[in-house]
C-alpha positions as YAML, in Angstrom:
chain: A
units: angstrom
residues:
- id: 1
  name: UNK
  ca: [160.17, 178.08, 147.27]
- id: 2
  name: UNK
  ca: [162.49, 175.57, 148.91]
- id: 3
  name: UNK
  ca: [159.67, 173.67, 150.62]
- id: 4
  name: UNK
  ca: [157.62, 173.66, 147.40]
- id: 5
  name: UNK
  ca: [160.53, 172.14, 145.50]
- id: 6
  name: UNK
  ca: [160.99, 169.53, 148.23]
- id: 7
  name: UNK
  ca: [157.31, 168.62, 148.13]
- id: 8
  name: UNK
  ca: [157.40, 168.32, 144.33]
- id: 9
  name: UNK
  ca: [160.43, 166.02, 144.57]
- id: 10
  name: UNK
  ca: [158.68, 163.84, 147.16]
- id: 11
  name: UNK
  ca: [155.54, 163.65, 145.04]
- id: 12
  name: UNK
  ca: [157.63, 162.72, 141.99]
- id: 13
  name: UNK
  ca: [159.47, 159.97, 143.87]
- id: 14
  name: UNK
  ca: [156.21, 158.65, 145.30]
- id: 15
  name: UNK
  ca: [154.60, 158.72, 141.85]
- id: 16
  name: UNK
  ca: [157.51, 156.81, 140.28]
- id: 17
  name: UNK
  ca: [157.52, 154.23, 143.06]
- id: 18
  name: UNK
  ca: [153.84, 153.49, 142.43]
- id: 19
  name: UNK
  ca: [154.51, 152.68, 138.80]
- id: 20
  name: UNK
  ca: [157.65, 150.70, 139.63]
- id: 21
  name: UNK
  ca: [155.55, 148.20, 141.58]
- id: 22
  name: UNK
  ca: [153.39, 147.43, 138.54]
- id: 23
  name: UNK
  ca: [156.29, 146.52, 136.23]
- id: 24
  name: UNK
  ca: [156.18, 142.83, 135.38]
- id: 25
  name: UNK
  ca: [158.35, 140.98, 132.93]
- id: 26
  name: UNK
  ca: [157.53, 137.48, 131.82]
- id: 27
  name: UNK
  ca: [160.52, 135.31, 131.09]
- id: 28
  name: UNK
  ca: [159.99, 132.42, 128.73]
- id: 29
  name: UNK
  ca: [159.98, 129.07, 130.49]
- id: 30
  name: UNK
  ca: [162.42, 126.40, 129.42]
- id: 31
  name: UNK
  ca: [160.24, 123.69, 130.94]
- id: 32
  name: UNK
  ca: [157.42, 122.09, 129.01]
- id: 33
  name: UNK
  ca: [153.87, 122.98, 130.02]
- id: 34
  name: UNK
  ca: [153.40, 119.61, 131.73]
- id: 35
  name: UNK
  ca: [156.10, 117.27, 132.93]
- id: 36
  name: UNK
  ca: [155.78, 113.49, 132.87]
- id: 37
  name: UNK
  ca: [155.06, 111.84, 136.22]
- id: 38
  name: UNK
  ca: [158.00, 110.82, 138.37]
- id: 39
  name: UNK
  ca: [158.58, 107.08, 138.40]
- id: 40
  name: UNK
  ca: [158.07, 104.91, 141.45]
- id: 41
  name: UNK
  ca: [160.85, 104.95, 144.04]
- id: 42
  name: UNK
  ca: [162.45, 101.58, 144.67]
- id: 43
  name: UNK
  ca: [162.14, 100.04, 148.12]
- id: 44
  name: UNK
  ca: [164.99, 100.57, 150.59]
- id: 45
  name: UNK
  ca: [167.69, 97.93, 150.53]
- id: 46
  name: UNK
  ca: [169.42, 96.66, 153.63]
- id: 47
  name: UNK
  ca: [172.80, 98.12, 154.58]
- id: 48
  name: UNK
  ca: [175.78, 96.40, 152.89]
- id: 49
  name: UNK
  ca: [173.49, 94.54, 150.47]
- id: 50
  name: UNK
  ca: [175.07, 96.06, 147.33]
- id: 51
  name: UNK
  ca: [178.60, 95.02, 146.41]
- id: 52
  name: UNK
  ca: [180.51, 98.10, 145.26]
- id: 53
  name: UNK
  ca: [183.67, 96.20, 144.36]
- id: 54
  name: UNK
  ca: [187.27, 96.86, 145.30]
- id: 55
  name: UNK
  ca: [188.39, 100.45, 144.79]
- id: 56
  name: UNK
  ca: [191.97, 99.26, 144.11]
- id: 57
  name: UNK
  ca: [190.84, 97.49, 140.92]
- id: 58
  name: UNK
  ca: [189.84, 100.70, 139.13]
- id: 59
  name: UNK
  ca: [192.46, 102.92, 137.44]
- id: 60
  name: UNK
  ca: [193.19, 106.33, 138.91]
- id: 61
  name: UNK
  ca: [191.69, 109.20, 136.93]
- id: 62
  name: UNK
  ca: [193.90, 112.23, 136.36]
- id: 63
  name: UNK
  ca: [191.83, 115.32, 135.57]
- id: 64
  name: UNK
  ca: [194.82, 117.52, 134.63]
- id: 65
  name: UNK
  ca: [193.35, 120.53, 136.41]
- id: 66
  name: UNK
  ca: [195.78, 123.43, 136.44]
- id: 67
  name: UNK
  ca: [196.54, 125.02, 139.79]
- id: 68
  name: UNK
  ca: [196.03, 128.79, 139.78]
- id: 69
  name: UNK
  ca: [199.20, 130.65, 140.69]
- id: 70
  name: UNK
  ca: [199.04, 132.05, 144.18]
- id: 71
  name: UNK
  ca: [199.72, 131.11, 147.79]
- id: 72
  name: UNK
  ca: [198.09, 127.69, 147.39]
- id: 73
  name: UNK
  ca: [200.26, 124.88, 146.10]
- id: 74
  name: UNK
  ca: [199.46, 121.18, 145.71]
- id: 75
  name: UNK
  ca: [200.54, 118.94, 148.57]
- id: 76
  name: UNK
  ca: [200.97, 115.80, 146.49]
- id: 77
  name: UNK
  ca: [203.80, 114.64, 144.23]
- id: 78
  name: UNK
  ca: [203.14, 115.29, 140.57]
...
């Protein structure tokens, strides 16, 4: 009786695992069916050929991000 019950359980698990492999769900795609072609990539420019300007001329941006209470504290003056 015990071995018969064990065999039935194994057959049931095997049977369920066969059907589990066939389950497919199709999620709707957020992309259009065809995307436009990617534009041409510009040629490489030599190093230091683009002037980025002086970083001191731009104002500092304060994001006002709150620090979560805990062992970590800011190391700068506020």
